[in-house]
mmCIF file of N, CA, C and O in Angstrom:
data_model
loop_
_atom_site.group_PDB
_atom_site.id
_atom_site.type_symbol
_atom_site.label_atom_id
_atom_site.label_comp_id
_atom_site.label_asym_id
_atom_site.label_seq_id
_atom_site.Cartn_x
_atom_site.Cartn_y
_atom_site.Cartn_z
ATOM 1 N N UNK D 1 19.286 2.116 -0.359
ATOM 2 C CA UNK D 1 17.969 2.711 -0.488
ATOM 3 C C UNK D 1 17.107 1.909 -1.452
ATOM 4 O O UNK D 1 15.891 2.078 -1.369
ATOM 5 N N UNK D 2 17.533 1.147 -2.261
ATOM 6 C CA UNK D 2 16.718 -0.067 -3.200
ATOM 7 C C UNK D 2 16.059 -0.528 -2.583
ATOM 8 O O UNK D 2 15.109 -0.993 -3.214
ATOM 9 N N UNK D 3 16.003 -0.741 -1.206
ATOM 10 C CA UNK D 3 15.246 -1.710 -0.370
ATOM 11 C C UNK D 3 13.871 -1.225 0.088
ATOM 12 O O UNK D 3 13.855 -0.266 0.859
ATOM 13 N N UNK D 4 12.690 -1.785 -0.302
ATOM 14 C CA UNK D 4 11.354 -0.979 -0.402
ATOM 15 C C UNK D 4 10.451 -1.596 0.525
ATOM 16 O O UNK D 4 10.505 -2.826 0.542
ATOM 17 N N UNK D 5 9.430 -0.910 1.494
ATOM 18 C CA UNK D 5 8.700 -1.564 2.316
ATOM 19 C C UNK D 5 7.404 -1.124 1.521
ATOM 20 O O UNK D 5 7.275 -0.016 1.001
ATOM 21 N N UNK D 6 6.170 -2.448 1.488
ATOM 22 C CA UNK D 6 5.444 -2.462 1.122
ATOM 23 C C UNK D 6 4.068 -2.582 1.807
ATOM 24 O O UNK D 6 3.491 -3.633 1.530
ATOM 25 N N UNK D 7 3.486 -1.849 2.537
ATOM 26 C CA UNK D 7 2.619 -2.047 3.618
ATOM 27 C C UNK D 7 0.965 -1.771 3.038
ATOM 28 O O UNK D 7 0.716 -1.332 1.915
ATOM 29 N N UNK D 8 -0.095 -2.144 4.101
ATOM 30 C CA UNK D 8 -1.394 -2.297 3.840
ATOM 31 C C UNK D 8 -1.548 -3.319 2.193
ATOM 32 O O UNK D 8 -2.140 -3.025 1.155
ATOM 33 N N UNK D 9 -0.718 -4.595 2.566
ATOM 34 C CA UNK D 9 -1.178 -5.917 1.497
ATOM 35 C C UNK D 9 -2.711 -6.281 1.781
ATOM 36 O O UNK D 9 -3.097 -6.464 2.935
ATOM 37 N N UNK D 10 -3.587 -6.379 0.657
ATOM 38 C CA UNK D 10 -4.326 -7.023 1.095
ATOM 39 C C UNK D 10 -4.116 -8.633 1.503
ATOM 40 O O UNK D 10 -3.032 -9.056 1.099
ATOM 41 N N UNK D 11 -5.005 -9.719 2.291
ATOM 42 C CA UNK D 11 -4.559 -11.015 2.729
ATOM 43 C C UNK D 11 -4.543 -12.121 1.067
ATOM 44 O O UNK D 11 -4.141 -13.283 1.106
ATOM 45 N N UNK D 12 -4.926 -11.622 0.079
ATOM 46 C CA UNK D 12 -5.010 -12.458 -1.016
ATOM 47 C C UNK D 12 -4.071 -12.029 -2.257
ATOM 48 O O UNK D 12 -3.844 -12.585 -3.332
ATOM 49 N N UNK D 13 -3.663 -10.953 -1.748
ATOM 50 C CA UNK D 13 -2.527 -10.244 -3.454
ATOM 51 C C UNK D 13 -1.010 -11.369 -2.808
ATOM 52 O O UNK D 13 -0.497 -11.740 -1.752
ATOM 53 N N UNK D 14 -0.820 -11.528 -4.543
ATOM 54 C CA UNK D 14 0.265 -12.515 -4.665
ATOM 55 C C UNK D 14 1.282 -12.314 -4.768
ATOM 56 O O UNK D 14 1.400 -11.117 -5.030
ATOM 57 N N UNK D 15 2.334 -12.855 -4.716
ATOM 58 C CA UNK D 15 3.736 -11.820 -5.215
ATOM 59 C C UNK D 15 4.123 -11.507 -7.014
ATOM 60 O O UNK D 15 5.119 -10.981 -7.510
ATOM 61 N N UNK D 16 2.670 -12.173 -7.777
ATOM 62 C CA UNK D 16 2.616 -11.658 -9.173
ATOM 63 C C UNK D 16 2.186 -10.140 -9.279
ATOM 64 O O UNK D 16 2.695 -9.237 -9.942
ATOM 65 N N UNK D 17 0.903 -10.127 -8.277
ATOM 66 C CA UNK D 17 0.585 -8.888 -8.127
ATOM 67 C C UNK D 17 1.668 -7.940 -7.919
ATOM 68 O O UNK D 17 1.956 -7.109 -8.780
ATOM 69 N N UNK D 18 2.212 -8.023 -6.927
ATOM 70 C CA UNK D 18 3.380 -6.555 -6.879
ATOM 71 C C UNK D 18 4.354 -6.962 -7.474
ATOM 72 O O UNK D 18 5.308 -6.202 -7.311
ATOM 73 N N UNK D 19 4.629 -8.034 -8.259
ATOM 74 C CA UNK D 19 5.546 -7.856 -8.881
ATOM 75 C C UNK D 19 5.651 -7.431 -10.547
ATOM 76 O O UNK D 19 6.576 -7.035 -11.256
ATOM 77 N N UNK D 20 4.123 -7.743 -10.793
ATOM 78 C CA UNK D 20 3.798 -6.746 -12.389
ATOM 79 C C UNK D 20 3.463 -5.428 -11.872
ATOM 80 O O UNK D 20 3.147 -4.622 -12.747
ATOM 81 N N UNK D 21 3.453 -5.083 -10.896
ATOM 82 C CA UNK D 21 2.833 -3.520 -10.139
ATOM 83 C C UNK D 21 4.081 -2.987 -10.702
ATOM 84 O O UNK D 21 4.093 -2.512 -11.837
ATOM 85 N N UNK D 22 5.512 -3.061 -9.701
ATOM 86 C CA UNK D 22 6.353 -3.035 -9.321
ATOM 87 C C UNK D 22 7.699 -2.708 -10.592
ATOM 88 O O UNK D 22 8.547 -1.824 -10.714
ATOM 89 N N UNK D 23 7.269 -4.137 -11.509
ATOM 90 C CA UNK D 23 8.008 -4.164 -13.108
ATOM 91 C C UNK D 23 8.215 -2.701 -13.678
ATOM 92 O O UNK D 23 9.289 -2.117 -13.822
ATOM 93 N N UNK D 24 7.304 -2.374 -13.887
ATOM 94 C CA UNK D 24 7.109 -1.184 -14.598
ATOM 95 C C UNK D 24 7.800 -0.149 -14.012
ATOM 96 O O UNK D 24 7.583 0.966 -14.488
ATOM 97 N N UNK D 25 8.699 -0.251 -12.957
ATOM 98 C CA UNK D 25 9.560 0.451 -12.893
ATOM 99 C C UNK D 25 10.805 0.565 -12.646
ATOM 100 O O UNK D 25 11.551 1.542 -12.593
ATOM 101 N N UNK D 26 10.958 -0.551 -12.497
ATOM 102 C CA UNK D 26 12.457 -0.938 -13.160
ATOM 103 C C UNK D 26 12.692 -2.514 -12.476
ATOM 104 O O UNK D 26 11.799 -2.860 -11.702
ATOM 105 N N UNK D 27 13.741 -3.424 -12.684
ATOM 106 C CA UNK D 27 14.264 -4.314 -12.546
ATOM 107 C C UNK D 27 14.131 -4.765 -10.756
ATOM 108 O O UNK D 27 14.617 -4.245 -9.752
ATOM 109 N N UNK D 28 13.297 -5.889 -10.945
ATOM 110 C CA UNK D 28 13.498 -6.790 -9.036
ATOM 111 C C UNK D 28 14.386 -7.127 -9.217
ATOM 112 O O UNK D 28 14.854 -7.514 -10.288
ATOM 113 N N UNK D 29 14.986 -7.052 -7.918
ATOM 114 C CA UNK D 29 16.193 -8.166 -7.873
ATOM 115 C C UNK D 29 15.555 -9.082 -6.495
ATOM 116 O O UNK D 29 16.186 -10.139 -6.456
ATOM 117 N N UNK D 30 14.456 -9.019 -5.294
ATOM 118 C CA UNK D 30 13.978 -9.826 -4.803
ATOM 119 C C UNK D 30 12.757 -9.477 -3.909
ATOM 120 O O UNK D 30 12.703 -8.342 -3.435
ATOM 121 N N UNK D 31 11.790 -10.358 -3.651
ATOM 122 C CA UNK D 31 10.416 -9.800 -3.232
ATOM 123 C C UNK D 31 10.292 -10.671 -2.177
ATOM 124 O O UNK D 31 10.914 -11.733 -2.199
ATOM 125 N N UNK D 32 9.424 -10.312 -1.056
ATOM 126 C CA UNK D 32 8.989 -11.352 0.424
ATOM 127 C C UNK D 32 7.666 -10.387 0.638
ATOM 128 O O UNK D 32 7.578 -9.167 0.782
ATOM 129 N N UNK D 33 6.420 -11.704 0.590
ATOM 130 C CA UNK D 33 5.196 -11.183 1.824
ATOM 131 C C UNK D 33 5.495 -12.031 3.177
ATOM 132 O O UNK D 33 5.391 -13.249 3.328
ATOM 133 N N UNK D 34 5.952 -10.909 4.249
ATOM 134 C CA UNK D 34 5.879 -11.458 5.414
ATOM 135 C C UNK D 34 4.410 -12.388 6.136
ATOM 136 O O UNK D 34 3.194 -12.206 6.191
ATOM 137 N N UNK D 35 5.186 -13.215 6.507
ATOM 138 C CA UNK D 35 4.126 -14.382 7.297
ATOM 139 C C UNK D 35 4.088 -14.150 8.342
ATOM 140 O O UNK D 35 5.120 -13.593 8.719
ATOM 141 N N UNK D 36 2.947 -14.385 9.526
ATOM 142 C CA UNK D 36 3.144 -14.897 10.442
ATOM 143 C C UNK D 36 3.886 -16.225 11.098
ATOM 144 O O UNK D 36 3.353 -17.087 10.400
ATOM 145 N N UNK D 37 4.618 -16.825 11.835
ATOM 146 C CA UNK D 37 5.373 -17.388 12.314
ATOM 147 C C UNK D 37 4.288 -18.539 12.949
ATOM 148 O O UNK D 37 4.515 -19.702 12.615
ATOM 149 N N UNK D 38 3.421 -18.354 13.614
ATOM 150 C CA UNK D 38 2.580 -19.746 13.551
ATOM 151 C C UNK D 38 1.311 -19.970 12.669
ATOM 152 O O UNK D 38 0.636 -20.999 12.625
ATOM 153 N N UNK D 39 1.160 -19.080 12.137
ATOM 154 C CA UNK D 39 0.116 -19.295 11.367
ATOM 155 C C UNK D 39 0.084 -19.578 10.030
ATOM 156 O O UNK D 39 -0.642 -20.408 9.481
ATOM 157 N N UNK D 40 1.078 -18.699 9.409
ATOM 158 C CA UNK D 40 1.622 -18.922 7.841
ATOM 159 C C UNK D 40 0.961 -18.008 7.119
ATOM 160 O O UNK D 40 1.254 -17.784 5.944
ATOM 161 N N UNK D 41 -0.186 -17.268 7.882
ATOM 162 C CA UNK D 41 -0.908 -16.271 7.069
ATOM 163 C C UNK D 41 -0.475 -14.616 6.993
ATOM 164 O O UNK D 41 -0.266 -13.884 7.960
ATOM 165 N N UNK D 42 -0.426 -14.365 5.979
ATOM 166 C CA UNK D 42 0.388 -12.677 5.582
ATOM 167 C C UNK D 42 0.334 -11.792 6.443
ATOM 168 O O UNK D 42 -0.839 -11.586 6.752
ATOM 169 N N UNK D 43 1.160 -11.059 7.075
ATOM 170 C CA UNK D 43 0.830 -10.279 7.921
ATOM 171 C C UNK D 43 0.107 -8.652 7.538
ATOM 172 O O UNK D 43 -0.453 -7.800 8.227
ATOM 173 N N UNK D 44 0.436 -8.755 6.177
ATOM 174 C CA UNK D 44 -0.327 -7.313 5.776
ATOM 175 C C UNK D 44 1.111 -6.596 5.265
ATOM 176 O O UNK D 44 0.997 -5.393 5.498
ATOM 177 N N UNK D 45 2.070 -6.805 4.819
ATOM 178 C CA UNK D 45 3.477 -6.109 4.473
ATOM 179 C C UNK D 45 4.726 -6.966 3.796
ATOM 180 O O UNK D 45 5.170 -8.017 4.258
ATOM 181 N N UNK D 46 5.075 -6.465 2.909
ATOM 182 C CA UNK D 46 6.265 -7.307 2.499
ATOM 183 C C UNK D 46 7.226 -6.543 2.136
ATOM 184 O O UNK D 46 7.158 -5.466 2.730
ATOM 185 N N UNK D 47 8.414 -6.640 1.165
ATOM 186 C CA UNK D 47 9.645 -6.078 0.972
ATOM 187 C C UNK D 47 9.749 -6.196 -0.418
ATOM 188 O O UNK D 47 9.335 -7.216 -0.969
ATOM 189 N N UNK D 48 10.195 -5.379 -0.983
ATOM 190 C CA UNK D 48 10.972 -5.545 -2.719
ATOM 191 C C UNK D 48 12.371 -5.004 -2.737
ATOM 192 O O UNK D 48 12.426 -3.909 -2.177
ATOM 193 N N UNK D 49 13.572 -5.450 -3.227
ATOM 194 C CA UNK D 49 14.263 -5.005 -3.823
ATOM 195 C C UNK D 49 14.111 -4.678 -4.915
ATOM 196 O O UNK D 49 13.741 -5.551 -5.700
ATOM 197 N N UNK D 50 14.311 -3.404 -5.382
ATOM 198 C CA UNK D 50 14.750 -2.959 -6.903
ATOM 199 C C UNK D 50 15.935 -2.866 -7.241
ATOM 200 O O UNK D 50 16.619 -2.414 -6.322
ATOM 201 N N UNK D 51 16.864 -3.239 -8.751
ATOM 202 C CA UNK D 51 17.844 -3.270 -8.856
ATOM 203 C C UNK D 51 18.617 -1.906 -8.052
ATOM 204 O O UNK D 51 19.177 -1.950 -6.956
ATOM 205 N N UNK D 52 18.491 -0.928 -8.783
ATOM 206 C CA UNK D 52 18.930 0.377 -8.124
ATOM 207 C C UNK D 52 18.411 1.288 -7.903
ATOM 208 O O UNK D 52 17.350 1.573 -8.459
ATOM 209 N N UNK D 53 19.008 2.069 -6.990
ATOM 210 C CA UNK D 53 18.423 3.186 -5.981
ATOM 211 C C UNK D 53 17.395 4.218 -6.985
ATOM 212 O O UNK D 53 16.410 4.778 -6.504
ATOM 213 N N UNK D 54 17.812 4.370 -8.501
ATOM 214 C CA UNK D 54 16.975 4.857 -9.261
ATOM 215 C C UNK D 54 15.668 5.065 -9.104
ATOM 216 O O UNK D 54 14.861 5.879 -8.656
ATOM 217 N N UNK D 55 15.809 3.352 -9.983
ATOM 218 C CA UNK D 55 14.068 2.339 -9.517
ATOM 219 C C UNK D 55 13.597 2.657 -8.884
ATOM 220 O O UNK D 55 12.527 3.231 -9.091
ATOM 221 N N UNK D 56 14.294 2.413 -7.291
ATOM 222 C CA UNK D 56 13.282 2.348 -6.139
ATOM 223 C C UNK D 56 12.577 3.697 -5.883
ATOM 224 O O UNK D 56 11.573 3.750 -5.172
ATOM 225 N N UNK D 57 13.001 4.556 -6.348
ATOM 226 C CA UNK D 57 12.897 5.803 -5.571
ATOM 227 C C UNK D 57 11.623 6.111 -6.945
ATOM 228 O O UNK D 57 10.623 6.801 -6.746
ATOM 229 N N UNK D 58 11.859 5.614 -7.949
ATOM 230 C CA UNK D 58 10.527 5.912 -8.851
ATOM 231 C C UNK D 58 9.786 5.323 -8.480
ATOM 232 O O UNK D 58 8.747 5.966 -8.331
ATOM 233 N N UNK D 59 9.714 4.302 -8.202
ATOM 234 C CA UNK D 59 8.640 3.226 -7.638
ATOM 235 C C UNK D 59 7.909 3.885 -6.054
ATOM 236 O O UNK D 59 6.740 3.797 -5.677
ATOM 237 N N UNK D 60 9.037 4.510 -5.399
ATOM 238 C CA UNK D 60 7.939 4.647 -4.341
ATOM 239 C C UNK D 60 7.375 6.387 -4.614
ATOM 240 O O UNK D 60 6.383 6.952 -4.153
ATOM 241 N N UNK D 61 8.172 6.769 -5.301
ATOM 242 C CA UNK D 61 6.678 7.861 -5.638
ATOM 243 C C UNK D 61 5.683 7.797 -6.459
ATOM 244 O O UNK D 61 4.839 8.691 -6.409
ATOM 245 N N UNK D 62 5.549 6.704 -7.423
ATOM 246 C CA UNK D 62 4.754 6.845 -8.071
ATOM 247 C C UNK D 62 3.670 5.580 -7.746
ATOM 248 O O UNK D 62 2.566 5.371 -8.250
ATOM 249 N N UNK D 63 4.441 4.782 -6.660
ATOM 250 C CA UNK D 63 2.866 3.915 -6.287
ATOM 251 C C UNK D 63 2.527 3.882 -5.168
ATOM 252 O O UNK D 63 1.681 3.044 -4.855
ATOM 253 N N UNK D 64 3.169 4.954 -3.975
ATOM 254 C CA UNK D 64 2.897 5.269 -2.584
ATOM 255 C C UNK D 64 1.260 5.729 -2.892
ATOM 256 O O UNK D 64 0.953 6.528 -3.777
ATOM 257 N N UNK D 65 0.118 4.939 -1.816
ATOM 258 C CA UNK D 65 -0.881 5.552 -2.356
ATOM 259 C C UNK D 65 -2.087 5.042 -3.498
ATOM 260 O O UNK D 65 -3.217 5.530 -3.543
ATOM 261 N N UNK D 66 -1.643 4.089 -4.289
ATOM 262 C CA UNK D 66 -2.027 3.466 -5.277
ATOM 263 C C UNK D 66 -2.469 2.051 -4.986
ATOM 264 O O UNK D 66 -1.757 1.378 -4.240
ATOM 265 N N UNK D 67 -3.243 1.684 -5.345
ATOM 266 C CA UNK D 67 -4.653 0.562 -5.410
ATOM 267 C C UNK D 67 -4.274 -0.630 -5.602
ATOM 268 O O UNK D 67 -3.865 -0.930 -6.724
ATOM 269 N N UNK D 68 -4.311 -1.487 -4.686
ATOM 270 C CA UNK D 68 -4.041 -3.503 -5.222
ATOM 271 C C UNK D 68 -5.035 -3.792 -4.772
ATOM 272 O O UNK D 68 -5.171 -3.229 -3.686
ATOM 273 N N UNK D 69 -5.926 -4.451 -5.051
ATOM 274 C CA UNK D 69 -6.667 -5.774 -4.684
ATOM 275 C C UNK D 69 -7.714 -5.159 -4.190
ATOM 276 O O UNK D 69 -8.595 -5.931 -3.812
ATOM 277 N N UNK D 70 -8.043 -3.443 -3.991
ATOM 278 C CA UNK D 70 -9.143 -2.585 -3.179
ATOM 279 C C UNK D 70 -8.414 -1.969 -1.939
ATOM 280 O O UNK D 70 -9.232 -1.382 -1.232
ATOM 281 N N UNK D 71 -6.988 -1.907 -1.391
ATOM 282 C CA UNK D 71 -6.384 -1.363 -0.589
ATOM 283 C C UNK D 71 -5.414 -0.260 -0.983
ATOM 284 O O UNK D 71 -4.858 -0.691 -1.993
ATOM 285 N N UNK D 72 -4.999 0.771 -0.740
ATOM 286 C CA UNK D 72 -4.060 1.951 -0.813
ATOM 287 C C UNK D 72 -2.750 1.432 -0.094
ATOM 288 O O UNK D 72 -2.528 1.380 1.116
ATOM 289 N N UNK D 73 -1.925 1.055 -1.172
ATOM 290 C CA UNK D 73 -0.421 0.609 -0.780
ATOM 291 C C UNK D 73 0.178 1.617 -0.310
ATOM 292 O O UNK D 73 0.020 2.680 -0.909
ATOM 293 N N UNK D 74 1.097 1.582 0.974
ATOM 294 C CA UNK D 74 1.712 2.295 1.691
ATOM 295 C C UNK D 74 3.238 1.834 1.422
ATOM 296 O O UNK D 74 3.866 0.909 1.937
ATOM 297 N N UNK D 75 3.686 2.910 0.313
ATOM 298 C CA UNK D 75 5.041 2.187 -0.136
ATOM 299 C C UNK D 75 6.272 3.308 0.303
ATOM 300 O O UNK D 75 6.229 4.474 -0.089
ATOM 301 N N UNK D 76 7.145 2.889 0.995
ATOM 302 C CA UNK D 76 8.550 3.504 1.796
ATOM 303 C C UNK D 76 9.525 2.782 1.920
ATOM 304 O O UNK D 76 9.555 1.576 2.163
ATOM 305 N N UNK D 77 10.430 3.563 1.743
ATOM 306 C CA UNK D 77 12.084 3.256 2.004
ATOM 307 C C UNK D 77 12.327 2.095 2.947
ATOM 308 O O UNK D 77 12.482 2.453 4.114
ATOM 309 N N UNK D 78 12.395 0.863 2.738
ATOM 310 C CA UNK D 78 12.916 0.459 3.786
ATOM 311 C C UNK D 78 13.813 0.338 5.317
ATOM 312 O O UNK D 78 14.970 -0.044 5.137
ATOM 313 N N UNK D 79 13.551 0.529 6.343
ATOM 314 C CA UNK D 79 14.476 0.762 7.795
ATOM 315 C C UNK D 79 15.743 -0.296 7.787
ATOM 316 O O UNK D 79 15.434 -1.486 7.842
ATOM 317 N N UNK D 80 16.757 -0.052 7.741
ATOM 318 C CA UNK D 80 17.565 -1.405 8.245
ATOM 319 C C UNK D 80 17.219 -2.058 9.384
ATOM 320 O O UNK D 80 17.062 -1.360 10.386
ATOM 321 N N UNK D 81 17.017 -3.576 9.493
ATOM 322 C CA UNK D 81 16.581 -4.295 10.226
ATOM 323 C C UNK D 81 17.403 -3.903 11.507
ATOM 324 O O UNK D 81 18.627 -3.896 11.376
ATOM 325 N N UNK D 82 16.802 -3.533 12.889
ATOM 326 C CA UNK D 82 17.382 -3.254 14.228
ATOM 327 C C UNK D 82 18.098 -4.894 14.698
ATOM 328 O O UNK D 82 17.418 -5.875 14.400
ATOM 329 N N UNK D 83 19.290 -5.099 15.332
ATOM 330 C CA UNK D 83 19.324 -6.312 15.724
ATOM 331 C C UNK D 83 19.177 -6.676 17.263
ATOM 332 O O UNK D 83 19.863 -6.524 18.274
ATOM 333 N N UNK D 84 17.724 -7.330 16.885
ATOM 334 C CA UNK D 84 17.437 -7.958 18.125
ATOM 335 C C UNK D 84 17.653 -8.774 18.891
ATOM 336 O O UNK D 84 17.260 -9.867 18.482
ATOM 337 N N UNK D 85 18.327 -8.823 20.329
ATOM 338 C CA UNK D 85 18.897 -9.872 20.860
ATOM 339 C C UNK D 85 17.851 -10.962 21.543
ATOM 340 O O UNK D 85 16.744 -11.243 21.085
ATOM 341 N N UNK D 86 18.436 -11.499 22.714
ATOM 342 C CA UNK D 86 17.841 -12.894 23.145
ATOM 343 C C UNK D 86 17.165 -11.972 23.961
ATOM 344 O O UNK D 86 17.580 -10.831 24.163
ATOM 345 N N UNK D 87 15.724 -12.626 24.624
ATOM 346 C CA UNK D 87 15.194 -11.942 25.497
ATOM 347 C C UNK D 87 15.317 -12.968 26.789
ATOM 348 O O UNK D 87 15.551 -14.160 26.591
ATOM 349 N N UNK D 88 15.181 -12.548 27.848
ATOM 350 C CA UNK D 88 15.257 -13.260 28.871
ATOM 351 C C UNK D 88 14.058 -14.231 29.259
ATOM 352 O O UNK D 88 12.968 -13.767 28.927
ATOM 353 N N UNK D 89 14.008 -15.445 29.871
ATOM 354 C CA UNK D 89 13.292 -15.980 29.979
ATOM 355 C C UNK D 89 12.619 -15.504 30.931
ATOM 356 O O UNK D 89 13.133 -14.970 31.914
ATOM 357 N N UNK D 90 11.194 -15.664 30.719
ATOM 358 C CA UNK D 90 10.235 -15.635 31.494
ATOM 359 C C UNK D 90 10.119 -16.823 33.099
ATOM 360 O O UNK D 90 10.999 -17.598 32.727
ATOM 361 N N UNK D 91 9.842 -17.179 33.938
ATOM 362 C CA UNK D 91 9.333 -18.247 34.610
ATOM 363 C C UNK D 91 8.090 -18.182 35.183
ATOM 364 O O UNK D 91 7.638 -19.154 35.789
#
């Protein structure tokens, strides 16, 4: 449950930004703003680990909702990643 989804990024907050956001409530152990894949530009969401389930669970009630850059962070429990297989080719 440490594992935190971080949604509605604005395209310019850094990973200093959520990560002095974030500090204040307990210990990262690792942060990602997802990219787009050809573009390189943020998709609007990233991930934090917090050391423990503690943390995280303070962290997402107390900044679900709360202000970066002029946007209302949408902060939740992370989903375990579904594993997606090969898709079939098209012709």
């Amino acid at each position: 449950m440490n594992n935190i989804r971080i949604g509605n990024l604005d395209p310019e907050v850094t990973e200093h930004n959520i990560r002095s956001i974030f500090a204040q409530h307990g210990a990262i152990e690792r942060f990602k703003i997802m990219t787009d894949r050809a573009t390189g530009q943020p998709r609007g969401f990233g991930f934090i680990q917090m050391a423990n389930d503690a943390d995280a669970e303070k962290a997402i009630v107390a900044l679900n909702g709360t202000e970066c850059n002029g946007k209302a962070l949408k902060v939740h429990p992370a989903r375990p990643q579904l594993h997606r297989g090969s898709r079939p080719k098209r012709d």
